[in-house]
C-alpha positions as a printed NumPy array, in Angstrom:
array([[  0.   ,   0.   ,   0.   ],
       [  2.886,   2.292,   0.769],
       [  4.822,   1.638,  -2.544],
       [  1.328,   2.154,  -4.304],
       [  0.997,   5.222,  -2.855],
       [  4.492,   6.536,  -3.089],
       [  4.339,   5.681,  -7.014],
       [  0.718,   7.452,  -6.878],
       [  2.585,  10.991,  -5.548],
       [  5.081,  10.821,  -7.783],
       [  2.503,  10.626, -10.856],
       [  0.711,  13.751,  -9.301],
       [  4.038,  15.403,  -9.116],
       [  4.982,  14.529, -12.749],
       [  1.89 ,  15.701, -13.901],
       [  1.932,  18.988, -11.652],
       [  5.501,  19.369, -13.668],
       [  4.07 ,  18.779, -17.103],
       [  0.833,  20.671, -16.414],
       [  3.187,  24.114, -15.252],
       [  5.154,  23.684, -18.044],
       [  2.335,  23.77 , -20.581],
       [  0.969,  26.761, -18.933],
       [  3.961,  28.559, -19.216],
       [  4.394,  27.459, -22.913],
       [  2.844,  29.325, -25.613],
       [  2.703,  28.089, -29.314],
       [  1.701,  30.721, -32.286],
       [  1.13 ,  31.086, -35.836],
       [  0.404,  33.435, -38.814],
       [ -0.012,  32.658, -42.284],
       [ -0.036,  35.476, -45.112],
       [ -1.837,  34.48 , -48.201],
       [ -3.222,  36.208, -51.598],
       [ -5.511,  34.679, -54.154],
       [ -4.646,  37.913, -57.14 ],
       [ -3.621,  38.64 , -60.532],
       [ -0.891,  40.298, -61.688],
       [  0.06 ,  42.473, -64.117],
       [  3.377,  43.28 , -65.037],
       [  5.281,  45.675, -67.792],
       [  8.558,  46.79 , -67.794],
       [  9.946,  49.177, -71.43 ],
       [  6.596,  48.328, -73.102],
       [  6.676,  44.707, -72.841],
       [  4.936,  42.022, -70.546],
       [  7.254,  40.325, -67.736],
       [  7.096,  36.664, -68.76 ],
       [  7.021,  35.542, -65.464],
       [  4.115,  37.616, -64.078],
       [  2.265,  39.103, -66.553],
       [ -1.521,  38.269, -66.775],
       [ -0.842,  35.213, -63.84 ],
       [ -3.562,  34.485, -61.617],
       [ -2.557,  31.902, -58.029],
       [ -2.81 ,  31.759, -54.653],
       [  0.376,  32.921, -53.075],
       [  1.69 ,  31.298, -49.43 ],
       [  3.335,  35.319, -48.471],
       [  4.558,  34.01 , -45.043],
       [  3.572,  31.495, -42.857],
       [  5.3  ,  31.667, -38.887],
       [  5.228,  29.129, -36.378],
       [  6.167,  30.117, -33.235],
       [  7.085,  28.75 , -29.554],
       [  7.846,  31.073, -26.467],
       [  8.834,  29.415, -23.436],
       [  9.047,  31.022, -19.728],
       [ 11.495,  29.711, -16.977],
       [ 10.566,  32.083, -14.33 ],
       [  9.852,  35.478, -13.903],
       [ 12.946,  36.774, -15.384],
       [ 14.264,  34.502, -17.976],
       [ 12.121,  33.279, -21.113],
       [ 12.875,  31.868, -25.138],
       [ 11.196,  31.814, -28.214],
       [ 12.026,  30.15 , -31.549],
       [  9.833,  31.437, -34.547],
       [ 10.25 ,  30.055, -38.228],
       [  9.36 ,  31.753, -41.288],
       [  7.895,  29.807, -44.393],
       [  7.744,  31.589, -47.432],
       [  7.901,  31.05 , -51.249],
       [ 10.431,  31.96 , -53.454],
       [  9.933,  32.163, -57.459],
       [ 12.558,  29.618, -59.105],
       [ 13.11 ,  28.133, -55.432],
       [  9.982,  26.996, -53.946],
       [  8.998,  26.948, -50.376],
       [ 12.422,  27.703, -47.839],
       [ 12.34 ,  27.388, -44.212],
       [ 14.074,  30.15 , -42.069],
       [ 14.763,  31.043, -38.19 ],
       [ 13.163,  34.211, -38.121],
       [ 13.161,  34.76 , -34.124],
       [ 15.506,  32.825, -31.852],
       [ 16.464,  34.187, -28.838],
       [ 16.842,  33.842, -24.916],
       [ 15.084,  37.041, -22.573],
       [ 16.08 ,  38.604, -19.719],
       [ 12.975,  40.979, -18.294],
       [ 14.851,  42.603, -15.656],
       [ 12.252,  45.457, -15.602],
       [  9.903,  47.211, -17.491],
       [ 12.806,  49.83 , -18.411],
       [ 14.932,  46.967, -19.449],
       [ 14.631,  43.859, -21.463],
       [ 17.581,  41.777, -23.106],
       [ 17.365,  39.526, -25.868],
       [ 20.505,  37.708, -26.954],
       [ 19.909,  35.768, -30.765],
       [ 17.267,  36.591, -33.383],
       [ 14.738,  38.677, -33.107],
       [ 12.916,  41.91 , -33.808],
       [ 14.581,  45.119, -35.01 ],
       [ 13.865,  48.38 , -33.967],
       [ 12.424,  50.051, -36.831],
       [ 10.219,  47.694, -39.193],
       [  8.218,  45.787, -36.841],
       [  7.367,  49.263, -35.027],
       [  6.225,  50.427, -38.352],
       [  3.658,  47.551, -38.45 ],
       [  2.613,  47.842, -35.73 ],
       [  1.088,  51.427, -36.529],
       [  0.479,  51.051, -40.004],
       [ -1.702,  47.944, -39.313],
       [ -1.644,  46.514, -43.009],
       [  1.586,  44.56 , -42.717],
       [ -0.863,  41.438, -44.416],
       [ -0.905,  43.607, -47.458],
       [  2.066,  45.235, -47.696],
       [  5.668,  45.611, -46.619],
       [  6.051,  48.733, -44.725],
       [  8.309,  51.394, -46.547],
       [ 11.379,  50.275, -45.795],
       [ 11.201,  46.735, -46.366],
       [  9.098,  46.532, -48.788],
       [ 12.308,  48.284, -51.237],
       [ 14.637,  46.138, -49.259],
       [ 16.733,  49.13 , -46.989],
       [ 15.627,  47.409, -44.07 ],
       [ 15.441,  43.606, -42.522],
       [ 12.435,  43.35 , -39.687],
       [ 15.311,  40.451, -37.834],
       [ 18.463,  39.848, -36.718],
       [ 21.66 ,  38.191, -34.76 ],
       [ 23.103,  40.301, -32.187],
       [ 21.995,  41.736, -28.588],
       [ 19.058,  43.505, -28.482],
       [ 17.831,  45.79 , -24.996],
       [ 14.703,  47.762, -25.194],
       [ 11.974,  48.727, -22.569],
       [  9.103,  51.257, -21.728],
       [  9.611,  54.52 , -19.649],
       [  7.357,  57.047, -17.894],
       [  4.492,  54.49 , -17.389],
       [  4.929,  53.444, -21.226],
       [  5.188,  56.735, -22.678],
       [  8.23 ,  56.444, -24.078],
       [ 10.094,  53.322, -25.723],
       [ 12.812,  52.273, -26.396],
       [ 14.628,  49.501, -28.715],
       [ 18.693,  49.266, -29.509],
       [ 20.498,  46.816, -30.998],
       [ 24.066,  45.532, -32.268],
       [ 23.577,  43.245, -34.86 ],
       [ 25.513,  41.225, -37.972],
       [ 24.183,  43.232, -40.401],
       [ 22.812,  40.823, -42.892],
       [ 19.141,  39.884, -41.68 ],
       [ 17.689,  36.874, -39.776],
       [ 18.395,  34.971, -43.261],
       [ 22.072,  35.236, -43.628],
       [ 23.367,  33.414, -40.602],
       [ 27.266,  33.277, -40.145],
       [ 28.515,  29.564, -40.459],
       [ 31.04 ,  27.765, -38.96 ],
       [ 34.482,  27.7  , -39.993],
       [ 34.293,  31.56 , -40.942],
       [ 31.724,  31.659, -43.614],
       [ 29.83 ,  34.614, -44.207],
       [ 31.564,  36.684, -41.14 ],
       [ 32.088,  40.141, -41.202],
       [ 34.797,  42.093, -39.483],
       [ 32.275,  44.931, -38.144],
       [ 28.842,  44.971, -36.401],
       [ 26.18 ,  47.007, -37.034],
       [ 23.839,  49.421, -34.705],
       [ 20.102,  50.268, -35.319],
       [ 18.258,  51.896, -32.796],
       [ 14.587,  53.669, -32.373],
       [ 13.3  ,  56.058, -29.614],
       [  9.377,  56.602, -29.321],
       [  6.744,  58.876, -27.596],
       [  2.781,  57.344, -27.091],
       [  0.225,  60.052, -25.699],
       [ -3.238,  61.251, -26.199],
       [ -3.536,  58.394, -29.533],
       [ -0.466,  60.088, -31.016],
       [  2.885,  57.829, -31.71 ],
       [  5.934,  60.126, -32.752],
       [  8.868,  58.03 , -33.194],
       [ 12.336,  57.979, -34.806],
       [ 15.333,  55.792, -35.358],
       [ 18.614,  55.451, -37.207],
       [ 21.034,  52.723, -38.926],
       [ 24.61 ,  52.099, -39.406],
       [ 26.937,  49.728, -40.321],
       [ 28.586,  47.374, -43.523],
       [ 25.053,  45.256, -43.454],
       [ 27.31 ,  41.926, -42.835],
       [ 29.346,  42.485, -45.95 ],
       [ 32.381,  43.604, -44.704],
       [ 34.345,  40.116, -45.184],
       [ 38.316,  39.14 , -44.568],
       [ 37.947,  38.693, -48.392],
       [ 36.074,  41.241, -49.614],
       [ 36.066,  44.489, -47.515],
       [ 33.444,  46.534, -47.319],
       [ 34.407,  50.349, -48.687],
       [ 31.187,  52.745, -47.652],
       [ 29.424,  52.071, -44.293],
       [ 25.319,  51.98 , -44.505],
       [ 22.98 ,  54.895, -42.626],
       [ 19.569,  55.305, -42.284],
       [ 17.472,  58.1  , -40.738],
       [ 13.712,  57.097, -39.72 ],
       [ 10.589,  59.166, -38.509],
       [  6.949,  58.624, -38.4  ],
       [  4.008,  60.429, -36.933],
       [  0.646,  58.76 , -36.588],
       [ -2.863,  59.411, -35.103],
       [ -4.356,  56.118, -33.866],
       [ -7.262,  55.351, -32.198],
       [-10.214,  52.298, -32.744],
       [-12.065,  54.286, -35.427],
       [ -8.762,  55.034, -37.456],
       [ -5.629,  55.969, -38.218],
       [ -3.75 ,  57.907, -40.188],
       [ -0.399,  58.323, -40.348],
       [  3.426,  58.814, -42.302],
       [  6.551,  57.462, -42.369],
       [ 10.104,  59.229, -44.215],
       [ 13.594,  57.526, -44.482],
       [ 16.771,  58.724, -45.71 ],
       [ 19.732,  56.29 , -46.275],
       [ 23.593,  56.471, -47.601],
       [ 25.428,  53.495, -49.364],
       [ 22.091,  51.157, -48.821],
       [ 23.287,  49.649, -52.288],
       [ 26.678,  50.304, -52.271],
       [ 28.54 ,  49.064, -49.395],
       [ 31.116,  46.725, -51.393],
       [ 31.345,  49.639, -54.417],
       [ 34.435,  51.291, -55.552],
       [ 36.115,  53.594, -52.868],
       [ 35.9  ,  56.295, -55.026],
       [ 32.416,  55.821, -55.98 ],
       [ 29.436,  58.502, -55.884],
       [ 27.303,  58.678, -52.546],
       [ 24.763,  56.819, -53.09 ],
       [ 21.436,  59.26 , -51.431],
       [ 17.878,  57.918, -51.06 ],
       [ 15.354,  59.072, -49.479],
       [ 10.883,  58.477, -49.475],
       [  7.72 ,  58.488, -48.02 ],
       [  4.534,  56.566, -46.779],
       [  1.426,  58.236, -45.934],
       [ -1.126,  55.492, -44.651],
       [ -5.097,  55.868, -43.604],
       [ -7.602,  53.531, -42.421],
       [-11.35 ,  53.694, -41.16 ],
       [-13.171,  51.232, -39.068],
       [-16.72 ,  51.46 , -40.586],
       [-17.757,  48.855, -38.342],
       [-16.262,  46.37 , -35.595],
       [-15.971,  44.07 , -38.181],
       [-15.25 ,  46.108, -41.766],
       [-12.483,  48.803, -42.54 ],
       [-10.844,  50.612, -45.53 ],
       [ -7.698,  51.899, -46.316],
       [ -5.164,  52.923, -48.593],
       [ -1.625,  54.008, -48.859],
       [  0.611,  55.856, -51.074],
       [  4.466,  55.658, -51.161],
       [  7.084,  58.122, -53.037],
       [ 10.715,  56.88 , -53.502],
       [ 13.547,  58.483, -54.75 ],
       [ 15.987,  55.083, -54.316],
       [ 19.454,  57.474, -56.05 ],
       [ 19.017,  61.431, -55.491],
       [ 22.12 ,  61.748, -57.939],
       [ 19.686,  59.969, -60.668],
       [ 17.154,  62.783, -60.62 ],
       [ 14.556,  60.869, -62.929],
       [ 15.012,  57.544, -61.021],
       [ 11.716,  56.886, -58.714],
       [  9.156,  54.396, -57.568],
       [  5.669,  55.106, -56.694],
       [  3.231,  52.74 , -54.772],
       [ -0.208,  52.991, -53.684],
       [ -2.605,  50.211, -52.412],
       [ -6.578,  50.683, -51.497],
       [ -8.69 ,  48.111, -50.009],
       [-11.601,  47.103, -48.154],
       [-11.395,  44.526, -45.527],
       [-13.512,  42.339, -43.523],
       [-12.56 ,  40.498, -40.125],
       [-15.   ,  37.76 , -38.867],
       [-12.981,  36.662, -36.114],
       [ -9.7  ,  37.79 , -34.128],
       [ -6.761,  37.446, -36.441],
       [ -8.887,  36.3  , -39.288],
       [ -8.806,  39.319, -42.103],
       [ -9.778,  38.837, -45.754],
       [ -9.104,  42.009, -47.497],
       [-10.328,  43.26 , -51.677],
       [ -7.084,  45.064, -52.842],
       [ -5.721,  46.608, -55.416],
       [ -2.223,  47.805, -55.863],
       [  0.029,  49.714, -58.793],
       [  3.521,  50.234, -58.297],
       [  5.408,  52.15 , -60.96 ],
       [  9.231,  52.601, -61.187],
       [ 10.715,  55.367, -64.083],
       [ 14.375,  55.281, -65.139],
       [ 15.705,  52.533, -63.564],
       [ 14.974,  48.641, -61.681],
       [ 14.334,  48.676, -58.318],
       [ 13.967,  45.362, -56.156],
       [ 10.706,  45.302, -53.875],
       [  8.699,  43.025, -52.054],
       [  6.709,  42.344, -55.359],
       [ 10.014,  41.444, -57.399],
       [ 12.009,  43.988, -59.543],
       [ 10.507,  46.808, -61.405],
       [ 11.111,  49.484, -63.819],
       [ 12.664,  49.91 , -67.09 ],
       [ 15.924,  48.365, -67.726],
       [ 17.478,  51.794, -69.242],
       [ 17.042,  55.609, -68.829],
       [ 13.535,  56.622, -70.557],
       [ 11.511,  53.816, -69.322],
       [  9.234,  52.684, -67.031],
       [  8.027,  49.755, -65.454],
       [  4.401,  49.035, -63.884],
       [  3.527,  45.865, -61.459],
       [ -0.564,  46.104, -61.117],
       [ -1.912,  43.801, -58.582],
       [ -5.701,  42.843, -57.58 ],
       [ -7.371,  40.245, -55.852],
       [ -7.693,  38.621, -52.238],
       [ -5.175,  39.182, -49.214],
       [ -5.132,  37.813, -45.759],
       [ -3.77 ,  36.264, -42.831],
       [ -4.95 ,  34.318, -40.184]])
């Protein structure tokens, strides 16, 4: 009777173990997906590979665990599915990374995860399901990274914070063993923000080689960016705008004597809460990607209507038109523009968007 009941406590203990550790065990995901057509010209002529194509598109799909030890210490590992033309599907580490919450002023992360700018962005602008924000979706930006990460709220959550000293070359370009893909130099990115009265004023900055600066090939212009955006947000709606300026984004490996290489754009972003359940929106984006090309830009817009029956369910009616002059710019949606001085390039997009 003893032995049965000794075995008998340590079940309930082994149990009590495996029951704590669920509850302090969280497992996510979030799939972006698109059912549109596309239309796509660059000099006059169709794109092969996109013109007049109709599919359903897997964007991103993340699966995501987040463990907690104790009140300080927690982990989460978060992949990232997504589909590459002339690839197929490829599996990534988007978010990997061990926490230290040693206050609400201060919060380390040590692996992969979040930068400071991009994934503030969408968190304002809302519409990430649709679109890239401005920055990523022309590729100056990565929303993850390797490094050491601190960030925290002040003043009762006023004012944030987020700094980090990363690699340089995005979640996706992970420095191997042996020395492969190292570079000599870190990078810094960094974002400061103020939240009162529905208002969110915040800016940020970049520099570094973006991983490139290698034992074998050096890296001869260092990488800035400048970041701002104002936004009034609220249930009903928001509206908002975002500006960036960079230096060398493209041209961190070019000659030593080479040009500066100035960009610099906008995003202006609304949206409207008709009901609880229905919205619209629309956004328009103005890029100059090289100031020193004077007829070299890109402009985006998207406007939509979209309906959420559930938490984290939206289905969204879009249409987008993205137009690049004088030049071939690579975005979110693939490269376009004209492939010489004089012409233009136009990627029209229409259909269903979502994520759930």
């Amino acid at each position: 009777a003893n032995s049965k009941a000794e075995k008998a406590g340590k079940d309930v203990a082994a149990q009590s173990k495996l029951v704590k550790w669920a509850e302090d065990t969280k497992i996510s995901g979030r799939m972006y997906f698109d059912f549109t057509n596309v239309r796509q010209r660059s000099g006059g002529a169709g794109v092969a590979a996109t013109n007049r194509t109709t599919n359903f598109d897997l964007k991103r799909f993340y699966l995501g665990v987040d463990h907690k030890f104790n009140k300080t210490f927690s982990a989460n590992l978060t992949t990232d599915v997504t589909y590459i033309s002339g690839v197929g599907a490829s599996l990534y580490i988007k978010k990997a990374y061990l926490q230290a919450k040693l206050a609400n002023e201060l919060t380390i992360r040590l692996g992969a995860t979040d930068q400071p700018w991009i994934p503030f962005a969408e968190g304002v602008y809302g519409y990430r399901h649709i679109e890239n924000t401005l920055t990523d979706r022309i590729k100056y930006g990565t929303s993850s990274d390797w490094g050491i990460h601190a960030l925290g709220k002040l003043a009762g959550g006023i004012v944030e914070y987020d700094v980090a000293v990363v690699n340089g070359g995005g979640y996706r370009n992970v420095p191997g063993v042996g020395g492969t893909n190292r570079s000599r130099s870190l990078d810094f990115e960094g974002r400061v923000n103020v939240n009162y009265a529905n208002f969110v004023v915040g800016v940020g900055g970049y520099t570094g080689k973006l991983g490139k600066d290698t034992t074998t090939n050096p890296a001869t212009h260092t990488a800035n960016r400048l970041d701002a955006l104002v936004a009034y947000k609220t249930k009903r709606f928001t509206v908002g705008g975002e500006y960036f300026w960079s230096k060398n984004y493209l041209a961190v490996n070019a000659l030593p004597t080479a040009q500066d290489q100035k960009a610099q754009g906008y995003s202006a972003f609304a949206s409207v809460n008709i009901t609880p359940k229905v919205s619209v929106f629309g956004r328009y984006d103005h890029v100059k990607p090289n100031k020193t090309l004077v007829d070299f830009k890109d402009d985006y817009f998207n406007v939509g209507v979209q309906y959420s029956p559930a938490k984290i369910v939206d289905l969204a009616l879009v249409f987008k038109r993205d137009r690049v002059a004088n030049g071939l710019l690579s975005t979110s949606n693939g490269t376009i523009g004209g492939p010489t001085l004089g012409t233009t390039g136009t990627y029209n997009e229409f259909g269903l968007f979502g994520q759930f």
